[in-house]
mmCIF file of C-alpha atoms in Angstrom:
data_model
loop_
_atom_site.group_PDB
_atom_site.id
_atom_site.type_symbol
_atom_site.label_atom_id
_atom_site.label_comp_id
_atom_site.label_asym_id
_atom_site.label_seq_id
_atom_site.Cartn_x
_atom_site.Cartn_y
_atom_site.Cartn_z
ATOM 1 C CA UNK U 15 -7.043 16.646 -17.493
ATOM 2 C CA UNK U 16 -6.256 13.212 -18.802
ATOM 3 C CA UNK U 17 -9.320 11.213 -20.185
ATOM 4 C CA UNK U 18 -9.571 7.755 -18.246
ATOM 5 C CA UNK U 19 -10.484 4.911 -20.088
ATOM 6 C CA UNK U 20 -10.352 1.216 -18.415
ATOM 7 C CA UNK U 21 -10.076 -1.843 -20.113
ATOM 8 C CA UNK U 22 -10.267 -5.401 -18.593
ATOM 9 C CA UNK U 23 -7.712 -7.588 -19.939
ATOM 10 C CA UNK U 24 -6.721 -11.180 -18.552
ATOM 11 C CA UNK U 25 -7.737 -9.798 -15.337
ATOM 12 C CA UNK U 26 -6.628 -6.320 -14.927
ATOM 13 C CA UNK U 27 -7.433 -3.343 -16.135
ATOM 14 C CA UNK U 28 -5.335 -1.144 -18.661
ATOM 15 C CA UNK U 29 -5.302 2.447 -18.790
ATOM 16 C CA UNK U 30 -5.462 4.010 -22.697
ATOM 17 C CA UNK U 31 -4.127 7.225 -23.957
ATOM 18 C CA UNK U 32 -2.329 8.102 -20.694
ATOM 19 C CA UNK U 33 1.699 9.140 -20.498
ATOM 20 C CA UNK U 34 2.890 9.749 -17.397
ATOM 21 C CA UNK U 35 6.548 9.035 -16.562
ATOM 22 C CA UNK U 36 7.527 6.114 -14.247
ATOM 23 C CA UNK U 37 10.441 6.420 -12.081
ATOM 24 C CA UNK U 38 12.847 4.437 -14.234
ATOM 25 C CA UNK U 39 11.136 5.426 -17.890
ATOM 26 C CA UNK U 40 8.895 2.158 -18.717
ATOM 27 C CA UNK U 41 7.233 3.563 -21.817
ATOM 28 C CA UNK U 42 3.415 3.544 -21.655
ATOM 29 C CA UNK U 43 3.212 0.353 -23.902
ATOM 30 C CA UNK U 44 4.397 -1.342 -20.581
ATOM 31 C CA UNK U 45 1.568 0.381 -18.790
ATOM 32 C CA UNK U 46 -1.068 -2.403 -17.010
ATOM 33 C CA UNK U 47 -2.786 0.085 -14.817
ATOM 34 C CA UNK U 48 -2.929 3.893 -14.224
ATOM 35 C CA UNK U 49 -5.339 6.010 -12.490
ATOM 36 C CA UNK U 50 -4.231 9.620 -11.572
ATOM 37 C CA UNK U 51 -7.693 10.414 -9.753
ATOM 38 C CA UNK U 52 -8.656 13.698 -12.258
ATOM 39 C CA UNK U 53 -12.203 12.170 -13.521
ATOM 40 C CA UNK U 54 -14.995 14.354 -12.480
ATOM 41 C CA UNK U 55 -16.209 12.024 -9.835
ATOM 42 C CA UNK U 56 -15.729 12.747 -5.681
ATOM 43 C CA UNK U 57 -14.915 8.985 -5.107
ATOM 44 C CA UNK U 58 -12.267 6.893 -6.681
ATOM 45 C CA UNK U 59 -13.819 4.655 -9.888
ATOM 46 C CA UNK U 60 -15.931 1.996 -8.160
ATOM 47 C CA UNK U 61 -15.378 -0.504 -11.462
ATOM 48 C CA UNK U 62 -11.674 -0.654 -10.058
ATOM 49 C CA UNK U 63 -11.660 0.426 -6.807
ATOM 50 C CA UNK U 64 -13.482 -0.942 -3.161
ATOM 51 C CA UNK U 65 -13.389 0.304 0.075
ATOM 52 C CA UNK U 66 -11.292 -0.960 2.778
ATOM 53 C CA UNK U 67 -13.110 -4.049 5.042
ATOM 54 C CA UNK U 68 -13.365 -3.843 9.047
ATOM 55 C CA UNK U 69 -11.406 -7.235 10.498
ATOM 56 C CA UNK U 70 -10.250 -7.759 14.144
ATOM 57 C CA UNK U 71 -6.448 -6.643 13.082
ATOM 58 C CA UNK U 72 -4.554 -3.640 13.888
ATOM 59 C CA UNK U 73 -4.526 -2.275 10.674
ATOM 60 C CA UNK U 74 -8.787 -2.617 9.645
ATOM 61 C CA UNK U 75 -10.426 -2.300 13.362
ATOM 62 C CA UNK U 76 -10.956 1.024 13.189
ATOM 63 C CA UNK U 77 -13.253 0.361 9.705
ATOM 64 C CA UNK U 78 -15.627 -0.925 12.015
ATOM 65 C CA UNK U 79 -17.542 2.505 11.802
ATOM 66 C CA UNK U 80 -17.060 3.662 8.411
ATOM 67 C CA UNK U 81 -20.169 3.640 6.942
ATOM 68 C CA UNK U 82 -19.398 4.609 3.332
ATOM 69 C CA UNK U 83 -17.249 7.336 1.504
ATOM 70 C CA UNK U 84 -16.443 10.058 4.409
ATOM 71 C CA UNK U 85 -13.180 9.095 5.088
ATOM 72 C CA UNK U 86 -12.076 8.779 0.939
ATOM 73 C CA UNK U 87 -12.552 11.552 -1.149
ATOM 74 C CA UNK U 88 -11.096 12.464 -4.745
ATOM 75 C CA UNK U 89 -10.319 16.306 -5.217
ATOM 76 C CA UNK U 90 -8.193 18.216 -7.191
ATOM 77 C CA UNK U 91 -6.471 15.469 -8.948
ATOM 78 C CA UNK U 92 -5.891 13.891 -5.619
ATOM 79 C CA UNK U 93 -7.060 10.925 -3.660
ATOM 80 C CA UNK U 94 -7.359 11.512 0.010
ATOM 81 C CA UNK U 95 -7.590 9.527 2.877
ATOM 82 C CA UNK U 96 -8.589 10.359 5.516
ATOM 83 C CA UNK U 97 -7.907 8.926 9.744
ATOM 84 C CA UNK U 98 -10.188 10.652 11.904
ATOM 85 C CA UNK U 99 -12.037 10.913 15.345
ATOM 86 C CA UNK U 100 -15.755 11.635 14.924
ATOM 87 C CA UNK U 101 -18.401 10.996 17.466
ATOM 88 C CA UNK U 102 -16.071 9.245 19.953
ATOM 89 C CA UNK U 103 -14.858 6.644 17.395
ATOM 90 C CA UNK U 104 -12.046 6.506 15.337
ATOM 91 C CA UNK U 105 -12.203 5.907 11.905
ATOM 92 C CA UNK U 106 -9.718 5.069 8.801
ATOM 93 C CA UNK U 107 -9.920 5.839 5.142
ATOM 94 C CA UNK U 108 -8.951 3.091 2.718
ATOM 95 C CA UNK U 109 -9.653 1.230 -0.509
ATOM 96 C CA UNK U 110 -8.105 -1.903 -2.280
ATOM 97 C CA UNK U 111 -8.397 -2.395 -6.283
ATOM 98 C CA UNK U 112 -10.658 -5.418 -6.857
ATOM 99 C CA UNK U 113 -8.784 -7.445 -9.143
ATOM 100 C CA UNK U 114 -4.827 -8.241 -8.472
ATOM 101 C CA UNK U 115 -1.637 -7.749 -10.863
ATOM 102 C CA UNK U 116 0.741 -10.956 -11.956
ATOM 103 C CA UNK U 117 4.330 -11.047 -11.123
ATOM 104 C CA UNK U 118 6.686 -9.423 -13.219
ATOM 105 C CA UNK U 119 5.436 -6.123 -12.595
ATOM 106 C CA UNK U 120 6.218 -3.149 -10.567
ATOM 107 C CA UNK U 121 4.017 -1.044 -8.642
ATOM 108 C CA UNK U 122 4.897 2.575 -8.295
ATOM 109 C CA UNK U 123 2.842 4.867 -6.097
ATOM 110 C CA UNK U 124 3.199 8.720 -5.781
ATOM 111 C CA UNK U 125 2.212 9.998 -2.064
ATOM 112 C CA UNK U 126 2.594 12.167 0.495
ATOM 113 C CA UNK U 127 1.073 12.631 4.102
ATOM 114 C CA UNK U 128 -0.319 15.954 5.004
ATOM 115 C CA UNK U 129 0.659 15.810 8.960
ATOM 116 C CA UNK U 130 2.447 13.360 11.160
ATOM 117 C CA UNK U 131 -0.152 11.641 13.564
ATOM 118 C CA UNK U 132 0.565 10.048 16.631
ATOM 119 C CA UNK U 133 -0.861 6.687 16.487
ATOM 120 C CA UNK U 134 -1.230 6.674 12.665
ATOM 121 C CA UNK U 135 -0.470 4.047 10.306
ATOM 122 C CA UNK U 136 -0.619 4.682 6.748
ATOM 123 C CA UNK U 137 0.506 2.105 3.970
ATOM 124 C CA UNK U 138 0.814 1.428 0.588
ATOM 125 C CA UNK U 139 0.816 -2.264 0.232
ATOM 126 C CA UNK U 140 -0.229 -4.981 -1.775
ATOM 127 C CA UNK U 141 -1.611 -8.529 -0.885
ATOM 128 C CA UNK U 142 -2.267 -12.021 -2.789
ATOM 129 C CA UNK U 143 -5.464 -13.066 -4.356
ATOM 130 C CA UNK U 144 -7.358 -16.133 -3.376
ATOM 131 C CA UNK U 145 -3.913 -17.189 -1.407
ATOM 132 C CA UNK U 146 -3.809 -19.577 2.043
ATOM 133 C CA UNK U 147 -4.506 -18.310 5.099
ATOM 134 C CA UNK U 148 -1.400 -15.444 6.106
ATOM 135 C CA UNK U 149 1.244 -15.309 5.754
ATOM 136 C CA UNK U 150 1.597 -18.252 3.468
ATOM 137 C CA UNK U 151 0.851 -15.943 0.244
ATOM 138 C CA UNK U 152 3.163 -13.482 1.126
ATOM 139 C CA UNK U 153 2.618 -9.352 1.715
ATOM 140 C CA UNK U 154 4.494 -6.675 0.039
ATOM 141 C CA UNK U 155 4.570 -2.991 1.797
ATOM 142 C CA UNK U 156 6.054 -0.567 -0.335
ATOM 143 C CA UNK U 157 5.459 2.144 2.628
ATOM 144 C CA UNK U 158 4.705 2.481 5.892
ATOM 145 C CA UNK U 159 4.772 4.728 8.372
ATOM 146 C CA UNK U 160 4.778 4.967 12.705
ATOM 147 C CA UNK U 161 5.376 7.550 14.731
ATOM 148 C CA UNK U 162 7.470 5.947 16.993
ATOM 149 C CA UNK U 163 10.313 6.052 14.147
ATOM 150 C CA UNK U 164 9.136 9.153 12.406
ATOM 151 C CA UNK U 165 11.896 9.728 9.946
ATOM 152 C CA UNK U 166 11.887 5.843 8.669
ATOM 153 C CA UNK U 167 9.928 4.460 5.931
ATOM 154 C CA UNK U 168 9.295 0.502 6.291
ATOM 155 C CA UNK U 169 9.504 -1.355 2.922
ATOM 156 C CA UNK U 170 8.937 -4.887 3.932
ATOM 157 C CA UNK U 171 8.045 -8.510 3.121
ATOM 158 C CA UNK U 172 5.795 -11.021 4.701
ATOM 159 C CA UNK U 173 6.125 -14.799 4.072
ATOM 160 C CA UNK U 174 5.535 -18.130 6.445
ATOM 161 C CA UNK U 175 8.945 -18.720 6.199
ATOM 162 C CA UNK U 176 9.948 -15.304 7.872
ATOM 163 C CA UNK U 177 6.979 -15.307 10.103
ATOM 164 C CA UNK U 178 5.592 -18.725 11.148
ATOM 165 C CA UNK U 179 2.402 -19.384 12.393
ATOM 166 C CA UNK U 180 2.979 -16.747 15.297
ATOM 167 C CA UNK U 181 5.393 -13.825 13.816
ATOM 168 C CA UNK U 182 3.964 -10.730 12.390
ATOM 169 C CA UNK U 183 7.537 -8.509 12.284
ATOM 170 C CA UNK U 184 8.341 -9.654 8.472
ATOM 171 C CA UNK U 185 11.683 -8.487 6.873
ATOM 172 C CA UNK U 186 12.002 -4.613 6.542
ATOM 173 C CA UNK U 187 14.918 -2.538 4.944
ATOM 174 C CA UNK U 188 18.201 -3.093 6.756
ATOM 175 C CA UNK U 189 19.167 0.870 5.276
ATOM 176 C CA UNK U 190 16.378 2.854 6.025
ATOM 177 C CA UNK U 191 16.812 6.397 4.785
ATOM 178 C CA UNK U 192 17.128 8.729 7.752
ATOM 179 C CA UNK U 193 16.009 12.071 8.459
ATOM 180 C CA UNK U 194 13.179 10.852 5.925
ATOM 181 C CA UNK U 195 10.280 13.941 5.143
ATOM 182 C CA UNK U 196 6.795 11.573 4.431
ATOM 183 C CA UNK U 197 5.348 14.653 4.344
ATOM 184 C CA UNK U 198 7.223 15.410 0.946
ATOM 185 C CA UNK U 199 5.792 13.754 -2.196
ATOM 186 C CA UNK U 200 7.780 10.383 -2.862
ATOM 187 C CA UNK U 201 7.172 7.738 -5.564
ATOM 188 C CA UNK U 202 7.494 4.454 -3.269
ATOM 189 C CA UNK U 203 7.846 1.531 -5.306
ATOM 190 C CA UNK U 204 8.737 -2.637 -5.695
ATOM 191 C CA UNK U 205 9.100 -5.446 -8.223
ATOM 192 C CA UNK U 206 7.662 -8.312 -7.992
ATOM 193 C CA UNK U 207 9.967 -10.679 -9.823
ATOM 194 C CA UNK U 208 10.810 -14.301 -10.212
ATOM 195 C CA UNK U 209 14.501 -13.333 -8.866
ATOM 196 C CA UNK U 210 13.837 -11.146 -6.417
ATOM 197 C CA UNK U 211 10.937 -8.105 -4.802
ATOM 198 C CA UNK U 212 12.911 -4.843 -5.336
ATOM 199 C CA UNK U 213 12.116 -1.959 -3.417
ATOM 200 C CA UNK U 214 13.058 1.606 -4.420
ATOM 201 C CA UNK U 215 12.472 5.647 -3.237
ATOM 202 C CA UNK U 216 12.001 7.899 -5.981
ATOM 203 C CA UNK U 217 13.553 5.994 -8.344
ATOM 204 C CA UNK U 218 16.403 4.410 -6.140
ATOM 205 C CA UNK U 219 16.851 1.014 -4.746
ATOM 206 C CA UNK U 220 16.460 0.743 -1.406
ATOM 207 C CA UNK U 221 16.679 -2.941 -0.857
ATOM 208 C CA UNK U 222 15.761 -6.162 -2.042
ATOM 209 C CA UNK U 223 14.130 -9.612 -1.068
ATOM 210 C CA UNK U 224 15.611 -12.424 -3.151
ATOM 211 C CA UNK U 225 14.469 -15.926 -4.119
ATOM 212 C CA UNK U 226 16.118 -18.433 -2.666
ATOM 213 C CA UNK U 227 14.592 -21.053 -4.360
ATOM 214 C CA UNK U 228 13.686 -23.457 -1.290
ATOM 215 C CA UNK U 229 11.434 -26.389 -1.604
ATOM 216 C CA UNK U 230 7.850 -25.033 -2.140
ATOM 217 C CA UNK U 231 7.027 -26.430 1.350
ATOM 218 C CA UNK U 232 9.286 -23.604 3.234
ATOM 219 C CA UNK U 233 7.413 -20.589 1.289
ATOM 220 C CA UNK U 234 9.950 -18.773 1.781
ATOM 221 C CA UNK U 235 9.352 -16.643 -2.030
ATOM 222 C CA UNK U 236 5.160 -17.081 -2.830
ATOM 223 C CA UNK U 237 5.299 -13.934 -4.619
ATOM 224 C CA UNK U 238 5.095 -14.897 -8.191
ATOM 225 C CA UNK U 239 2.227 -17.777 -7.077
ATOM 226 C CA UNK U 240 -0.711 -15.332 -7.157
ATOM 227 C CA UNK U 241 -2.508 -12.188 -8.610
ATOM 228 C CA UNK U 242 -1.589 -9.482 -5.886
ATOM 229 C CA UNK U 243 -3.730 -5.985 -5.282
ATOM 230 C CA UNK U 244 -3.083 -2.763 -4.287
ATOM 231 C CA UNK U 245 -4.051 -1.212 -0.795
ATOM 232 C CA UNK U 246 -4.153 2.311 -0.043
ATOM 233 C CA UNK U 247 -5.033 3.474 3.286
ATOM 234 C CA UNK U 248 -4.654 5.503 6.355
ATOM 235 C CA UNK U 249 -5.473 3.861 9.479
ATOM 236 C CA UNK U 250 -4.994 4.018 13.079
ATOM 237 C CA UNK U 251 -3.658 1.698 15.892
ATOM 238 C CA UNK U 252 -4.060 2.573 19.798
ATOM 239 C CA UNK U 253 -5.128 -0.613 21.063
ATOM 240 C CA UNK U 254 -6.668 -4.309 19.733
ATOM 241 C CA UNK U 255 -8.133 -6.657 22.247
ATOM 242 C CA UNK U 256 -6.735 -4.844 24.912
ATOM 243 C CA UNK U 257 -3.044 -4.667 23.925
ATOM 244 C CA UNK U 258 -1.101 -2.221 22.244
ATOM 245 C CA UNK U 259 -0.601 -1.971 18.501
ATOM 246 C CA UNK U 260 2.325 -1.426 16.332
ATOM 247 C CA UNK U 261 1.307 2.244 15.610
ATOM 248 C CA UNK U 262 1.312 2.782 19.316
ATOM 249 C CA UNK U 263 -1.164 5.519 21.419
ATOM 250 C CA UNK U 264 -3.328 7.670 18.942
ATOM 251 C CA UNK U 265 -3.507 11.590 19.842
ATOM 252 C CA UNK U 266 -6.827 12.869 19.113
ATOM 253 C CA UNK U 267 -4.882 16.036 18.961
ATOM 254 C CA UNK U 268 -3.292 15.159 15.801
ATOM 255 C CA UNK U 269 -6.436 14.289 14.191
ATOM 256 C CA UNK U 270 -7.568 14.202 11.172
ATOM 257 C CA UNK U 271 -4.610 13.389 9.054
ATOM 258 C CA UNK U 272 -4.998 12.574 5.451
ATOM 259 C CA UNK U 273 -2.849 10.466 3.323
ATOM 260 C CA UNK U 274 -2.634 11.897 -0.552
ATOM 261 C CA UNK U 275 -1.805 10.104 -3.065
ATOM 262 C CA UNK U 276 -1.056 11.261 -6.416
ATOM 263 C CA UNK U 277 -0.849 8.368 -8.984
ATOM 264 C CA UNK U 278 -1.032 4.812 -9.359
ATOM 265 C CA UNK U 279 0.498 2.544 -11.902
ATOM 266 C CA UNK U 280 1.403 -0.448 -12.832
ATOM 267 C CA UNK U 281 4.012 -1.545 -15.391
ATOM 268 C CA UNK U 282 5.250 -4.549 -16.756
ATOM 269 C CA UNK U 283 8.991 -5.000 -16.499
#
C-alpha cells in the first residue's frame, strides 16, 4: 500500500511520494491532491474529508437521518457509499473535501456503482467556495446518474446565466455515450480552465463548456472566480416537498446500493 502523507499548501493539500497514472499522463510533479483510500483507517481522512450536510434539496434531504459514518466506509482500498433504507427512512452516503482547488486544474475521479437503483442519484461533482447564492458561482458534475436514462452519464454545468433565478436543468453533454455500463469502473473527469470546462470518459473528451467572455454581470463562465471542492456521494430522490425529484420513485427493492470509488486526484494542467 501507498504511504499517505498530506501537506497544506496555499490552501490545498498535496499528496507526497504517490505515482499513480492520470488519464492523459500529468506526471506526479503536477499532482495537487491524491487520496486512493488504502490508509488503515475505516473512514476517509477527516483532516481532508467531511461528511455530506442535510438541506431541503433533492440531492441532501435524505442526510436528514445520517447520524455519523454508517453510510461511508473505507475498505479494501475502496471508498464506499452507501444509499440505503433503514428503519423506515432513507438515507445517503456522502462527503465533500473541506478546502476547494483553483482553476487550472483537472479533477479526475475513478468509480464505479455496484447496482443500478431505482430512484438513486449518485454524483461526482464539485462546487465553489464562499461563492453567491446558486447558481451564480457556477457547479461542475463530472457524473451523474438516473434511472430514468440508465445507459447515460450527465456531465454538466451550472451558471446564472444558463439557469436564472428559477432554472435548475444546467447544460449537459449534447453526445452522451450510449449503451453506457456505470457499473464498470470509469475515470470521469473535467478542466476547469480560463478557456473552457472540459469534460472527458476514460481519458476521452466528451464535451466542453467554453468561455464566452460576457460582461461579468451575465455570469455566464464563474468558474475560474473561486476555490471549488469535490463531492462524492450517493443519494436518493423520491419526493421533496411533495413533488417529484429528478431521480424519480425510489425502490426499496433495489436497496442498498453503494457507489465505489477508487481514486481521487487533482492535477495542475
Amino acid at each position: 500500500m501507498y504511504k499517505k502523507v498530506y501537506t497544506l499548501i496555499s490552501s490545498f493539500f498535496i499528496l507526497l511520494g504517490m505515482s499513480v497514472s492520470s488519464c492523459d499522463g500529468h506526471n506526479d510533479g503536477n499532482i495537487l491532491f491524491m487520496d486512493d483510500f488504502s490508509g488503515d483507517s475505516s473512514i476517509p481522512d477527516t483532516s481532508v474529508w467531511e461528511l455530506c450536510k442535510h438541506a431541503n434539496n433533492a440531492w441532501s434531504q435524505h442526510f436528514k437521518y445520517v447520524k455519523g459514518y454508517e453510510n461511508v466506509k473505507v475498505e479494501d482500498g475502496v471508498l464506499k457509499l452507501k444509499a440505503s433504507k433503514e428503519d423506515g427512512v432513507y438515507k445517503n452516503g456522502g462527503i465533500r473535501t473541506k478546502t476547494g482547488f483553483p482553476c487550472n486544474t483537472r479533477l479526475e475521479v475513478r468509480a464505479r456503482l455496484t447496482k443500478l437503483v431505482k430512484g438513486g442519484f449518485p454524483a461526482i461533482w464539485q462546487m465553489p467556495i464562499n461563492a453567491p447564492v446558486w447558481p451564480r458561482g457556477g457547479e461542475v458534475d463530472l457524473m451523474e446518474w438516473v434511472q430514468g436514462t440508465p445507459y447515460d452519464i450527465y456531465q454538466t454545468v451550472h451558471t446564472y446565466y444558463i439557469n436564472g433565478d428559477y432554472g435548475s436543468s444546467g447544460v449537459t453533454n449534447p453526445n452522451r455515450p450510449t449503451n453506457f455500463d456505470v457499473t464498470q469502473y470509469h475515470v470521469y473527469a473535467a478542466d476547469r480552465t480560463e478557456e473552457a470546462v472540459i469534460f472527458y470518459i476514460d481519458g476521452v473528451e466528451t464535451w466542453r463548456y467554453e468561455n464566452q467572455n460576457l460582461p461579468s454581470e451575465e455570469m455566464q463562465f464563474p468558474f475560474c472566480e473561486y476555490l471549488y471542492d469535490i463531492i462524492l456521494n450517493f443519494s436518493l430522490g423520491g419526493e421533496l416537498n411533495g413533488n417529484p425529484t429528478w431521480p424519480g420513485e425510489i425502490d426499496d427493492n433495489d436497496l442498498p446500493g453503494e457507489l465505489w470509488i477508487d481514486w481521487v486526484k487533482v492535477t495542475k494542467i
